PDB file of C-alpha atoms in Angstrom:
ATOM      1  CA  MET P 221     102.293   5.215 -99.165  1.00  0.00           C
ATOM      2  CA  ARG P 222     101.957   8.677 -97.462  1.00  0.00           C
ATOM      3  CA  ILE P 223      98.836  10.621 -98.374  1.00  0.00           C
ATOM      4  CA  LYS P 224      99.544  14.819 -98.129  1.00  0.00           C
ATOM      5  CA  THR P 225      96.500  16.756 -96.588  1.00  0.00           C
ATOM      6  CA  ASN P 226      96.052  19.807 -94.967  1.00  0.00           C
ATOM      7  CA  LYS P 227      93.436  20.765 -92.061  1.00  0.00           C
ATOM      8  CA  ASN P 228      90.319  22.929 -93.562  1.00  0.00           C
ATOM      9  CA  LYS P 229      89.135  26.645 -91.845  1.00  0.00           C
ATOM     10  CA  ARG P 230      86.507  23.842 -90.248  1.00  0.00           C
ATOM     11  CA  GLY P 231      89.377  21.202 -89.220  1.00  0.00           C
ATOM     12  CA  LYS P 232      89.081  18.513 -92.377  1.00  0.00           C
ATOM     13  CA  ASN P 233      91.001  16.882 -93.597  1.00  0.00           C
ATOM     14  CA  THR P 234      91.700  18.686 -97.724  1.00  0.00           C
ATOM     15  CA  THR P 235      93.615  17.742-101.007  1.00  0.00           C
ATOM     16  CA  PRO P 236      96.148  20.835-102.734  1.00  0.00           C
ATOM     17  CA  LYS P 237      93.721  19.456-105.484  1.00  0.00           C
ATOM     18  CA  LYS P 238      90.407  19.912-103.757  1.00  0.00           C
ATOM     19  CA  ARG P 239      91.443  23.452-102.057  1.00  0.00           C
ATOM     20  CA  GLU P 240      92.500  24.601-104.902  1.00  0.00           C
ATOM     21  CA  ILE P 241      89.097  23.991-106.393  1.00  0.00           C
ATOM     22  CA  SER P 242      87.350  25.251-103.603  1.00  0.00           C
ATOM     23  CA  LYS P 243      88.811  28.178-104.057  1.00  0.00           C
ATOM     24  CA  GLU P 244      87.905  28.612-107.489  1.00  0.00           C
ATOM     25  CA  LEU P 245      84.210  28.327-106.809  1.00  0.00           C
ATOM     26  CA  SER P 246      84.260  30.437-104.319  1.00  0.00           C
ATOM     27  CA  ASN P 247      85.497  33.521-106.451  1.00  0.00           C
ATOM     28  CA  TYR P 248      82.587  32.013-109.100  1.00  0.00           C
ATOM     29  CA  ASN P 249      80.246  32.218-106.908  1.00  0.00           C
ATOM     30  CA  ASN P 250      81.224  35.119-105.104  1.00  0.00           C
ATOM     31  CA  GLN P 251      81.768  36.888-108.734  1.00  0.00           C
ATOM     32  CA  LEU P 252      77.680  35.284-109.450  1.00  0.00           C
ATOM     33  CA  ALA P 253      76.783  37.242-106.333  1.00  0.00           C
ATOM     34  CA  ASP P 254      77.814  39.990-107.804  1.00  0.00           C
ATOM     35  CA  LEU P 255      76.424  39.812-110.681  1.00  0.00           C
ATOM     36  CA  LEU P 256      73.188  39.633-109.618  1.00  0.00           C
ATOM     37  CA  GLU P 257      73.485  42.770-106.594  1.00  0.00           C
ATOM     38  CA  GLU P 258      74.408  45.142-110.363  1.00  0.00           C
ATOM     39  CA  ASN P 259      71.614  43.631-112.276  1.00  0.00           C
ATOM     40  CA  HIS P 260      69.142  41.709-110.638  1.00  0.00           C
ATOM     41  CA  ARG P 261      68.273  39.517-113.507  1.00  0.00           C
ATOM     42  CA  ILE P 262      69.807  35.845-114.991  1.00  0.00           C
ATOM     43  CA  SER P 263      71.682  37.725-118.074  1.00  0.00           C
ATOM     44  CA  ASP P 264      73.917  35.618-120.530  1.00  0.00           C
ATOM     45  CA  LYS P 265      77.628  36.530-118.033  1.00  0.00           C
ATOM     46  CA  VAL P 266      74.813  35.186-115.193  1.00  0.00           C
ATOM     47  CA  LYS P 267      74.794  32.542-117.079  1.00  0.00           C
ATOM     48  CA  GLU P 268      77.933  32.009-118.180  1.00  0.00           C
ATOM     49  CA  VAL P 269      79.348  31.909-114.547  1.00  0.00           C
ATOM     50  CA  ILE P 270      76.778  29.411-113.513  1.00  0.00           C
ATOM     51  CA  LYS P 271      78.296  27.233-116.469  1.00  0.00           C
ATOM     52  CA  LYS P 272      81.551  27.056-114.760  1.00  0.00           C
ATOM     53  CA  ILE P 273      79.891  26.615-111.357  1.00  0.00           C
ATOM     54  CA  ASP P 274      78.339  23.501-112.302  1.00  0.00           C
ATOM     55  CA  SER P 275      81.692  22.206-114.475  1.00  0.00           C
ATOM     56  CA  LEU P 276      83.802  23.058-110.637  1.00  0.00           C
ATOM     57  CA  GLN P 277      81.099  21.306-109.327  1.00  0.00           C
ATOM     58  CA  ALA P 278      81.849  17.659-110.959  1.00  0.00           C
ATOM     59  CA  GLU P 279      85.771  18.503-110.514  1.00  0.00           C
ATOM     60  CA  LEU P 280      85.309  18.437-106.813  1.00  0.00           C
ATOM     61  CA  GLN P 281      83.454  15.734-106.689  1.00  0.00           C
ATOM     62  CA  MET P 282      85.534  13.720-108.911  1.00  0.00           C
ATOM     63  CA  ALA P 283      88.358  14.699-107.264  1.00  0.00           C
ATOM     64  CA  THR P 284      86.709  13.849-103.888  1.00  0.00           C
ATOM     65  CA  LEU P 285      86.401  10.859-105.387  1.00  0.00           C
ATOM     66  CA  GLU P 286      89.692  10.355-105.625  1.00  0.00           C
ATOM     67  CA  HIS P 287      91.043  11.058-102.613  1.00  0.00           C
ATOM     68  CA  ILE P 288      88.508   8.440-100.963  1.00  0.00           C
ATOM     69  CA  PHE P 289      90.182   5.451-103.813  1.00  0.00           C
ATOM     70  CA  GLU P 290      93.442   7.228-102.344  1.00  0.00           C
ATOM     71  CA  MET P 291      92.880   6.543 -99.032  1.00  0.00           C
ATOM     72  CA  GLN P 292      91.085   3.071 -99.605  1.00  0.00           C
ATOM     73  CA  THR P 293      94.126   2.344-101.004  1.00  0.00           C
ATOM     74  CA  ILE P 294      96.406   2.315 -97.003  1.00  0.00           C
ATOM     75  CA  LEU P 295      93.319   1.211 -95.401  1.00  0.00           C
ATOM     76  CA  ASP P 296      92.922  -2.294 -94.369  1.00  0.00           C
ATOM     77  CA  GLU P 297      89.619  -4.496 -95.526  1.00  0.00           C
ATOM     78  CA  GLU P 298      86.779  -3.229 -92.298  1.00  0.00           C
ATOM     79  CA  GLN P 299      88.056  -0.033 -92.958  1.00  0.00           C
ATOM     80  CA  SER P 300      87.847   0.783 -96.212  1.00  0.00           C
ATOM     81  CA  LYS P 301      84.273  -0.853 -95.930  1.00  0.00           C
ATOM     82  CA  LYS P 302      83.553   1.529 -93.341  1.00  0.00           C
ATOM     83  CA  LEU P 303      84.555   3.626 -95.625  1.00  0.00           C
ATOM     84  CA  MET P 304      82.715   2.640 -98.270  1.00  0.00           C
ATOM     85  CA  GLU P 305      79.280   2.815 -96.455  1.00  0.00           C
ATOM     86  CA  LEU P 306      79.668   6.133 -94.806  1.00  0.00           C
ATOM     87  CA  THR P 307      80.941   7.724 -98.416  1.00  0.00           C
ATOM     88  CA  ILE P 308      77.170   6.558-100.419  1.00  0.00           C
ATOM     89  CA  LYS P 309      75.536   7.292 -96.792  1.00  0.00           C
ATOM     90  CA  ALA P 310      76.776  10.632 -97.455  1.00  0.00           C
ATOM     91  CA  LEU P 311      75.959  10.854-101.128  1.00  0.00           C
ATOM     92  CA  ARG P 312      72.504  10.060-100.329  1.00  0.00           C
ATOM     93  CA  ILE P 313      71.621  12.403 -98.064  1.00  0.00           C
ATOM     94  CA  GLN P 314      71.742  14.911-100.571  1.00  0.00           C
ATOM     95  CA  LYS P 315      68.684  14.202-101.896  1.00  0.00           C
TER      96      LYS P 315
END
């Protein structure tokens, strides 16, 4: 089984779905910056954009986990275990 990935700007493998979500997330972050620059306040539009960013971050997290579990299908047991250990460690570092 071949998993379709490409390298992003930082040399990390990404899936088309993750790239699409990341691009959309970047666009909304730019929109949020523009709104804050214009108004210097938390408007209804700012709240709306923040909700969209939150939703996209959740989608990106799910796409990342889906990619990890998809990768496990081509790994041997030891590699799969190591991948899961690294995934869990990365999640805990964010605390």
